[in-house]
mmCIF file of C-alpha atoms in Angstrom:
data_model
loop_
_atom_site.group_PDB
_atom_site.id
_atom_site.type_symbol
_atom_site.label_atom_id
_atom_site.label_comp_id
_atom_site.label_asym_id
_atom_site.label_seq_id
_atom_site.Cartn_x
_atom_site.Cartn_y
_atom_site.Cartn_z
ATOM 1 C CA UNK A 1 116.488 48.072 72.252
ATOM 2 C CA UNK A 2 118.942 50.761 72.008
ATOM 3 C CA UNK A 3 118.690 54.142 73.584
ATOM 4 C CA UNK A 4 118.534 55.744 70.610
ATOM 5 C CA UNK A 5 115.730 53.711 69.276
ATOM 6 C CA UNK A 6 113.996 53.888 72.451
ATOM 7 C CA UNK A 7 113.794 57.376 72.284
ATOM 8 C CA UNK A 8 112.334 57.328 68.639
ATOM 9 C CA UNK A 9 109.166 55.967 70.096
ATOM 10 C CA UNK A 10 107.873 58.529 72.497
ATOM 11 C CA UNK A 11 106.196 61.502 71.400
ATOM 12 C CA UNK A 12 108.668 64.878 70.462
ATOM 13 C CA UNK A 13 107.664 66.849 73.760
ATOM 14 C CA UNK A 14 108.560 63.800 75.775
ATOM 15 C CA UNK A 15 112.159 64.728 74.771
ATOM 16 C CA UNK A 16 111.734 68.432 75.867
ATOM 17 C CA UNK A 17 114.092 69.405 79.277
ATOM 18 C CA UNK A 18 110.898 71.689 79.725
ATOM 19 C CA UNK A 19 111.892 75.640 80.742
ATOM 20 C CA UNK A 20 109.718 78.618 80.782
ATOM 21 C CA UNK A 21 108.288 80.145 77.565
ATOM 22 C CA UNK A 22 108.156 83.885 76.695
ATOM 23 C CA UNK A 23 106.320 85.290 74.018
ATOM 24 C CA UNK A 24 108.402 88.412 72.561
ATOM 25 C CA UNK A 25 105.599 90.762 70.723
ATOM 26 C CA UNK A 26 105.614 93.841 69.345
ATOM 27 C CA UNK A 27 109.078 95.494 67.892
ATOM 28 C CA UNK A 28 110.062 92.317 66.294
ATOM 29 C CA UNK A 29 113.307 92.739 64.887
ATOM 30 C CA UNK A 30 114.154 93.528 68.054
ATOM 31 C CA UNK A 31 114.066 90.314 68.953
ATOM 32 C CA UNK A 32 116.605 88.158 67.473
ATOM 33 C CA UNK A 33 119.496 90.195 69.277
ATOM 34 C CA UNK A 34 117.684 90.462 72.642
ATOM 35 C CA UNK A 35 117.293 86.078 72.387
ATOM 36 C CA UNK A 36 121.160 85.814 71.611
ATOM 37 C CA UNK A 37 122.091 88.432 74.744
ATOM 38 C CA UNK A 38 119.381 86.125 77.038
ATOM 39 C CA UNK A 39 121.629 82.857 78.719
ATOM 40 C CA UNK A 40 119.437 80.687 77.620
ATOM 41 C CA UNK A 41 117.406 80.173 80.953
ATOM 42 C CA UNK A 42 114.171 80.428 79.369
ATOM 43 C CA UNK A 43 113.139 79.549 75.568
ATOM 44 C CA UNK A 44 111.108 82.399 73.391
ATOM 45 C CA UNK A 45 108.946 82.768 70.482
ATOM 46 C CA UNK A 46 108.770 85.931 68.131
ATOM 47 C CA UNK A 47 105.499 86.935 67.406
ATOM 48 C CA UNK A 48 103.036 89.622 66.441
ATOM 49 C CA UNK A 49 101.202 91.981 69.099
ATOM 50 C CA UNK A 50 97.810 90.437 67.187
ATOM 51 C CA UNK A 51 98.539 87.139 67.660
ATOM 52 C CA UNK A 52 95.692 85.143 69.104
ATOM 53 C CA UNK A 53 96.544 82.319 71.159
ATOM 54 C CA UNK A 54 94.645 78.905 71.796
ATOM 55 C CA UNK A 55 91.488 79.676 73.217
ATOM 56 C CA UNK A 56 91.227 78.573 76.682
ATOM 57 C CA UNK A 57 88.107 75.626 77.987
ATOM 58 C CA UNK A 58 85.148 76.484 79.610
ATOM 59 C CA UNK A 59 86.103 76.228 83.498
ATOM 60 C CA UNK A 60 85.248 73.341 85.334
ATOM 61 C CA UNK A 61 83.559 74.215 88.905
ATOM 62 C CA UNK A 62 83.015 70.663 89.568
ATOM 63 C CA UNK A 63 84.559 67.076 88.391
ATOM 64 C CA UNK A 64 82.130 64.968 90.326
ATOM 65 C CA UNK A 65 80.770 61.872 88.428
ATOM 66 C CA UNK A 66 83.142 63.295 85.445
ATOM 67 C CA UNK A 67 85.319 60.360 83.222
ATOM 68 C CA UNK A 68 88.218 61.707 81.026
ATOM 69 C CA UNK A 69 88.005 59.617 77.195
ATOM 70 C CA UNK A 70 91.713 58.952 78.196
ATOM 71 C CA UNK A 71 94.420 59.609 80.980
ATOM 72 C CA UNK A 72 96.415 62.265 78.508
ATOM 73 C CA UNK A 73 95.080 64.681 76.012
ATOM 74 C CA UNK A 74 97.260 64.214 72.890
ATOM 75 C CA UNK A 75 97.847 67.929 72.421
ATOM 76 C CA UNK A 76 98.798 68.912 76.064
ATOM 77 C CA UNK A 77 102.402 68.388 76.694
ATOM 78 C CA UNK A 78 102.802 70.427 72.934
ATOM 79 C CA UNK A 79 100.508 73.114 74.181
ATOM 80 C CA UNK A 80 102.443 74.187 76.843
ATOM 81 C CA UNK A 81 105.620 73.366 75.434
ATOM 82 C CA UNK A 82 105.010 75.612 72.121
ATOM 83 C CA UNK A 83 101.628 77.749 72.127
ATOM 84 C CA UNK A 84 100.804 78.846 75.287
ATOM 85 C CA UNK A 85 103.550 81.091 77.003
ATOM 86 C CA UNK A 86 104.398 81.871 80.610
ATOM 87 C CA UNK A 87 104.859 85.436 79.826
ATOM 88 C CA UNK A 88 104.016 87.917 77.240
ATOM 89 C CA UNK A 89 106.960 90.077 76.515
ATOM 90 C CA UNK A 90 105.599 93.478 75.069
ATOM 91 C CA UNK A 91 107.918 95.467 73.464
ATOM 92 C CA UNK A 92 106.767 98.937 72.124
ATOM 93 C CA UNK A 93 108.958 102.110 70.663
ATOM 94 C CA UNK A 94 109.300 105.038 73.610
ATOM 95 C CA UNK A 95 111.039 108.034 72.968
ATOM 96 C CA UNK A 96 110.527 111.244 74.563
ATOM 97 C CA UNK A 97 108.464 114.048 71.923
ATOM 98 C CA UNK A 98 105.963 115.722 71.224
ATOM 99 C CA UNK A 99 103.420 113.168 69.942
ATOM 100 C CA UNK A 100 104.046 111.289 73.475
ATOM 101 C CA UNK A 101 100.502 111.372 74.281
ATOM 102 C CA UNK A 102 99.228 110.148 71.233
ATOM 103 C CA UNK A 103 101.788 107.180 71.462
ATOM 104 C CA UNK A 104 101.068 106.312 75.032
ATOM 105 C CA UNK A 105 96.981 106.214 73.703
ATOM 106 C CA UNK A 106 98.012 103.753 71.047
ATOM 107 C CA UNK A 107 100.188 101.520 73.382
ATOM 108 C CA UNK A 108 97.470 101.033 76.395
ATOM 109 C CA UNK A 109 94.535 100.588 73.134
ATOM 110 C CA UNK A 110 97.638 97.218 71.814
ATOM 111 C CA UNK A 111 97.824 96.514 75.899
ATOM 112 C CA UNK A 112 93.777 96.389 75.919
ATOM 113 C CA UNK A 113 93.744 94.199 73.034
ATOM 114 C CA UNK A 114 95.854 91.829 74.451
ATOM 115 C CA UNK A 115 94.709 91.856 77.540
ATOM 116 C CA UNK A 116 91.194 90.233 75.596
ATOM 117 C CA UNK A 117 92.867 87.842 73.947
ATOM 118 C CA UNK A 118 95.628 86.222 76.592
ATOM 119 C CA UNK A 119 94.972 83.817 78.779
ATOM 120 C CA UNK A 120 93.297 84.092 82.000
ATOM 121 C CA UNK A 121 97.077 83.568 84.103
ATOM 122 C CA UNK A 122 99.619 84.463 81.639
ATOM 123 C CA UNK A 123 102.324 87.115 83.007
ATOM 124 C CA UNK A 124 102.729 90.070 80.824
ATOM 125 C CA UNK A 125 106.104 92.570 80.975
ATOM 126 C CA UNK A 126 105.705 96.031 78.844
ATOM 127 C CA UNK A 127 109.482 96.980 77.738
ATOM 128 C CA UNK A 128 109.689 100.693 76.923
ATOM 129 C CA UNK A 129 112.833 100.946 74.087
ATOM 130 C CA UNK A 130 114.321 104.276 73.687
ATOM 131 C CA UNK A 131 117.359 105.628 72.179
ATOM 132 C CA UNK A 132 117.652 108.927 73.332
ATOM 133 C CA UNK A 133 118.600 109.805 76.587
ATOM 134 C CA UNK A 134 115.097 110.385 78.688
ATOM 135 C CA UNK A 135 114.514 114.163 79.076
ATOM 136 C CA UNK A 136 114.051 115.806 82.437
ATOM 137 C CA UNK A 137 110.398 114.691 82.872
ATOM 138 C CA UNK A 138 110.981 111.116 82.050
ATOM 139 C CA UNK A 139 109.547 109.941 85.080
ATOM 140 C CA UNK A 140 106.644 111.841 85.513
ATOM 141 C CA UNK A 141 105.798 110.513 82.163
ATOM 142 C CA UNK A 142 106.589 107.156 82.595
ATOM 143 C CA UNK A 143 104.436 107.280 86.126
ATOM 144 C CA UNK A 144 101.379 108.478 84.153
ATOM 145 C CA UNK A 145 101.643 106.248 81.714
ATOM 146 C CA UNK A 146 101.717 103.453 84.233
ATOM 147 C CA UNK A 147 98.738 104.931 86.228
ATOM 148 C CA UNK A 148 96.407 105.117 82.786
ATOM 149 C CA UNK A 149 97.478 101.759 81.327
ATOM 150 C CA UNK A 150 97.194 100.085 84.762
ATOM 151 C CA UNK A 151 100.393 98.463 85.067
ATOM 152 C CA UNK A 152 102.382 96.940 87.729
ATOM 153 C CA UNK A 153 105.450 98.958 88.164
ATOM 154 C CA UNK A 154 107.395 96.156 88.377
ATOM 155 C CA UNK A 155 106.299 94.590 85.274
ATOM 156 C CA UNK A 156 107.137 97.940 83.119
ATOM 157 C CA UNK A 157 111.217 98.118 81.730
ATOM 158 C CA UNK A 158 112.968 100.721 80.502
ATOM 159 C CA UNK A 159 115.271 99.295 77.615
ATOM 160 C CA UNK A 160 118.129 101.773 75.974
ATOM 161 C CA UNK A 161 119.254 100.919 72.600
ATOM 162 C CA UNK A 162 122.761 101.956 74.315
ATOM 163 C CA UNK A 163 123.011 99.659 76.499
ATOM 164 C CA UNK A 164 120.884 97.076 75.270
ATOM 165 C CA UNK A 165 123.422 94.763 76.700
ATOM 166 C CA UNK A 166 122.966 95.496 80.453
ATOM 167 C CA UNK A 167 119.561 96.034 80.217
ATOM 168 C CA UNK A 168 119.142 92.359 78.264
ATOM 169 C CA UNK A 169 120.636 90.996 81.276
ATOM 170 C CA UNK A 170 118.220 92.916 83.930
ATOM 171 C CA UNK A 171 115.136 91.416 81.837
ATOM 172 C CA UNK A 172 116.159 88.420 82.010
ATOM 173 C CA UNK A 173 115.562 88.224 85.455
ATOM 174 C CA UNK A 174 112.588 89.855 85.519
ATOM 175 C CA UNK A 175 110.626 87.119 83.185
ATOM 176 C CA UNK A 176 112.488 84.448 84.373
ATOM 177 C CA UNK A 177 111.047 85.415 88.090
ATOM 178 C CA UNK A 178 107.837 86.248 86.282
ATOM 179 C CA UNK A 179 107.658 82.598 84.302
ATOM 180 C CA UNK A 180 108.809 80.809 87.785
ATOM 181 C CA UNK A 181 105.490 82.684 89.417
ATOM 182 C CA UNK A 182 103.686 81.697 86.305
ATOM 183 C CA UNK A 183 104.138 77.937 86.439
ATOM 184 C CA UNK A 184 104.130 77.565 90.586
ATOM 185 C CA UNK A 185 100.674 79.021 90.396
ATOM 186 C CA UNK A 186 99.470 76.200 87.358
ATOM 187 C CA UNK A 187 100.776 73.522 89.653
ATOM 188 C CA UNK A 188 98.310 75.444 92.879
ATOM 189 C CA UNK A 189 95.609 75.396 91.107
ATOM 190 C CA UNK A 190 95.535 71.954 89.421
ATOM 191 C CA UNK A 191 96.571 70.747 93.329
ATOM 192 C CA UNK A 192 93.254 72.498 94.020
ATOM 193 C CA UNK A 193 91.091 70.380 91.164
ATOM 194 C CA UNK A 194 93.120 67.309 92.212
ATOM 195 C CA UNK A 195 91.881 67.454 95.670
ATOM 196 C CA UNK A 196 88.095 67.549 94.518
ATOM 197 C CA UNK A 197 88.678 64.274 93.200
ATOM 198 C CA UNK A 198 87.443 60.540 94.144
ATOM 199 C CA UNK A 199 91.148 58.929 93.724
ATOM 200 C CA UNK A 200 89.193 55.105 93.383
ATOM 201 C CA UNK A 201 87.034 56.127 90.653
ATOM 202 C CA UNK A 202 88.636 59.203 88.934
ATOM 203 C CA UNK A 203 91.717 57.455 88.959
ATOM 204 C CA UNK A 204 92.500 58.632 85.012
ATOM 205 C CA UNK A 205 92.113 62.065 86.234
ATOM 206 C CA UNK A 206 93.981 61.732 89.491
ATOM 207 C CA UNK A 207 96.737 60.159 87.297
ATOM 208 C CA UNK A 208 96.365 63.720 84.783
ATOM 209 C CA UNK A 209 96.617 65.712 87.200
ATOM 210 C CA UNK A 210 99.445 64.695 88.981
ATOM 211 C CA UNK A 211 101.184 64.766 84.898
ATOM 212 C CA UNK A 212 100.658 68.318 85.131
ATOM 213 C CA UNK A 213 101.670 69.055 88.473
ATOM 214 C CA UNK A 214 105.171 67.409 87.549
ATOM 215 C CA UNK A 215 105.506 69.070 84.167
ATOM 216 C CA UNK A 216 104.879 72.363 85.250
ATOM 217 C CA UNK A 217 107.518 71.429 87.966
ATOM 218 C CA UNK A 218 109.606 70.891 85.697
ATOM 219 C CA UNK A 219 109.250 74.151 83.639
ATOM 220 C CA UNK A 220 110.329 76.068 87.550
ATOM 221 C CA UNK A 221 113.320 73.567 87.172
ATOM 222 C CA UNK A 222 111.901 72.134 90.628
ATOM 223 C CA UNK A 223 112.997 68.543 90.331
ATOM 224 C CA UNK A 224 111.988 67.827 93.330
ATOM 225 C CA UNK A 225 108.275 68.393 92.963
ATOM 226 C CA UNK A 226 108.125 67.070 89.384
ATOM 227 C CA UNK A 227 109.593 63.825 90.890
ATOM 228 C CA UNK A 228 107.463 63.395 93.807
ATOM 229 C CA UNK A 229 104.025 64.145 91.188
ATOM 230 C CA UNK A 230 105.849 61.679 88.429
ATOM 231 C CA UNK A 231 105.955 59.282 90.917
ATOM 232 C CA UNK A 232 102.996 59.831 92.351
ATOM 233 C CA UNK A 233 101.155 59.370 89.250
ATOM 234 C CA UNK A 234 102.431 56.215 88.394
ATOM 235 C CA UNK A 235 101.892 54.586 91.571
ATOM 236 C CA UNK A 236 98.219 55.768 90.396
ATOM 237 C CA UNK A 237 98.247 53.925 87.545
ATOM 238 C CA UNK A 238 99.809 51.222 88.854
ATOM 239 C CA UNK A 239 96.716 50.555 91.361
ATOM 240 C CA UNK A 240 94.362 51.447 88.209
ATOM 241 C CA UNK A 241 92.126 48.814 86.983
ATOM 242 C CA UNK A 242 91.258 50.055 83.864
ATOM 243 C CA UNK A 243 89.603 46.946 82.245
ATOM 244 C CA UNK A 244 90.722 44.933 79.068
ATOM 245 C CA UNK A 245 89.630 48.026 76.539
ATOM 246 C CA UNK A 246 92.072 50.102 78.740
ATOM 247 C CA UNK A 247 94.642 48.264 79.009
ATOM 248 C CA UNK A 248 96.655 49.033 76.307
ATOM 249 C CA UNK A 249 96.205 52.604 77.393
ATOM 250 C CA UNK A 250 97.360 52.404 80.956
ATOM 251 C CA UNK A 251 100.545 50.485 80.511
ATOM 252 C CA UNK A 252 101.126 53.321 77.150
ATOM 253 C CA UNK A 253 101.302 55.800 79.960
ATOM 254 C CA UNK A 254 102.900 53.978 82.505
ATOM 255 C CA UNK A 255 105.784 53.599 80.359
ATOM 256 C CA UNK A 256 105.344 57.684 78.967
ATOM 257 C CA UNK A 257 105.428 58.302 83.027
ATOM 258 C CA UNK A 258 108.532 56.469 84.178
ATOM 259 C CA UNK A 259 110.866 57.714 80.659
ATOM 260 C CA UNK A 260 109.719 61.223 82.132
ATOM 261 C CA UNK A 261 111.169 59.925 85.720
ATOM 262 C CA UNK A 262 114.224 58.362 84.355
ATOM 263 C CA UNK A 263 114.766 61.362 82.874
ATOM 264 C CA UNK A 264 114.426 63.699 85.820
ATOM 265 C CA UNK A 265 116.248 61.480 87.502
ATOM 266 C CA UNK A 266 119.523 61.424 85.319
ATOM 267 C CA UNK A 267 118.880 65.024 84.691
ATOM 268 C CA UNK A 268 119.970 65.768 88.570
ATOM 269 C CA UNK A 269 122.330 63.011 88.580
ATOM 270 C CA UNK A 270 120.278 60.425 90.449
ATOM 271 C CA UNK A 271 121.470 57.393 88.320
ATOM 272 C CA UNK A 272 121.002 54.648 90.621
ATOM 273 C CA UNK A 273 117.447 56.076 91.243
ATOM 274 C CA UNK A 274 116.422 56.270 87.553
ATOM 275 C CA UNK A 275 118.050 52.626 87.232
ATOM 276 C CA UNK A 276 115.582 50.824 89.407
ATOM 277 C CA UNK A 277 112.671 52.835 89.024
ATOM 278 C CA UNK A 278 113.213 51.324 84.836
ATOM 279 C CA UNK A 279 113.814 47.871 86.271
ATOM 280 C CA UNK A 280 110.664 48.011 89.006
ATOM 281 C CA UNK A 281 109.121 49.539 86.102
ATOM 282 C CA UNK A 282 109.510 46.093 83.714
ATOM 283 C CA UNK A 283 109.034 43.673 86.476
ATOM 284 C CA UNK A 284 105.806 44.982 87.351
ATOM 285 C CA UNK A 285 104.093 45.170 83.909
ATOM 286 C CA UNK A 286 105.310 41.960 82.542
ATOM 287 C CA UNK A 287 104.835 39.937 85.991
ATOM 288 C CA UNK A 288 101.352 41.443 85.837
ATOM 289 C CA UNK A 289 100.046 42.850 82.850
ATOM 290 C CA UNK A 290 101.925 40.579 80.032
ATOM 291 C CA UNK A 291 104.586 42.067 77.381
#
């Protein structure tokens, strides 16, 4: 078949370069000019500050004994692609007067809220946008308000509507840095649950894990470690023996698995590479698993 017909039969996200996602909230028409002054190294979403996101699984303490209904949960990939951000982008009015007080008690009560409702990892930045030039006390303010809302000062940005410019291009690196931290610490802890498991008889979950571990690689732009983990997951499945009612399932995901390789492969301009890993990738399933 064509490339282009190929490509029609994998799932959307399968298609996705994948790069960091930010959640913009708060301040929201704000946010279509600070997306088009970004460069495009991360994607965002515009949304309310009382947005609720998808509610996170009871955590797992132990996977001994425990067998996954199937190697990939339908909704992952999608998940992190679309609904669950990196980093929550806060953005909340801050000019210097006389209701300050009352306006720093409604920001940390929003901060509070969402604190409740994020998930357990997820980054959050608080961007302070003013338009007036900060009076003398601006930092003492700013300080307090830090102290009460219990922020990290290096998580809290000053925006001016004057230079929004400049100050677009300062952010920037702060949640990109922020998203990189993000996704390196997914790929830690999954390493962690990997390493509980027993390879021979978790072998679907050994195989999930090591999904994970490549995507979120791949999110950090770390080609390197979302090839190693793609690869290392097939060769999983590859040693899998699923049985007959399986079957169909493991060589769905084989093939899922190596389109993600080629990909990363071409991607970093490993051609040759992505060429044979396709053609060891046919061999093997028709010489031993039929068309």
């Amino acid at each position: 078949k064509r490339a282009g017909e190929r490509m029609e039969e994998f799932p959307e996200e399968f298609g996705f370069h994948p790069s960091p996602l930010v959640a913009l909230m708060g301040m929201n028409d704000l946010h279509g000019p600070l997306t088009k002054l970004f460069d495009g190294e991360f994607r965002t979403v515009s949304l309310p500050l009382d947005h609720v996101f998808p509610r996170e699984k009871e955590k797992r303490f132990s996977y001994e004994g425990y067998i996954p209904a199937g190697v990939l949960k339908t909704n992952w990939l999608h998940k992190h692609l679309h609904q669950v951000p990196a980093v929550t982008c806060c953005l909340f009015d801050w000019q210097d007067n006389s209701d300050l007080k009352a306006k720093e008690a409604d920001i940390i009560a929003k901060l509070e809220s969402l604190r409740a409702n994020r998930r357990r990892h997820q980054k959050m930045c608080v961007v302070l946008v003013y338009t007036k030039q900060p009076g003398d006390q601006a930092e003492d303010k700013l300080s307090s308000f830090k102290k009460r809302a219990e922020l990290d000062s290096k998580h809290v940005f000053l925006l001016s509507m004057a230079d929004q410019k400049g100050g677009a291009k300062k952010l920037e690196k702060v949640l990109l840095e922020m998203g990189d931290h993000y996704y390196k610490e997914e790929g830690k802890r999954i390493k962690k649950h990997r390493d509980k498991l027993q390879k021979h008889v978790q072998c679907a979950m050994f195989v999930r894990h090591h999904i994970k571990i490549a995507f979120f690689g791949e999110c950090r732009r770390d080609t390197k470690t979302a090839i190693k983990h793609y690869v290392s997951a097939y060769l999983a499945l590859r040693e899998w023996n699923p049985g007959p009612e399986r079957l169909s399932e493991c060589k769905a995901v084989a093939e899922l698995i190596n389109f993600k390789l080629c990909r990363t492969y071409i991607s970093v301009g490993m051609i040759n590479e992505a060429r044979e890993a396709s053609r060891r990738h046919i061999l093997f399933f028709r010489n031993n698993l039929g068309d």
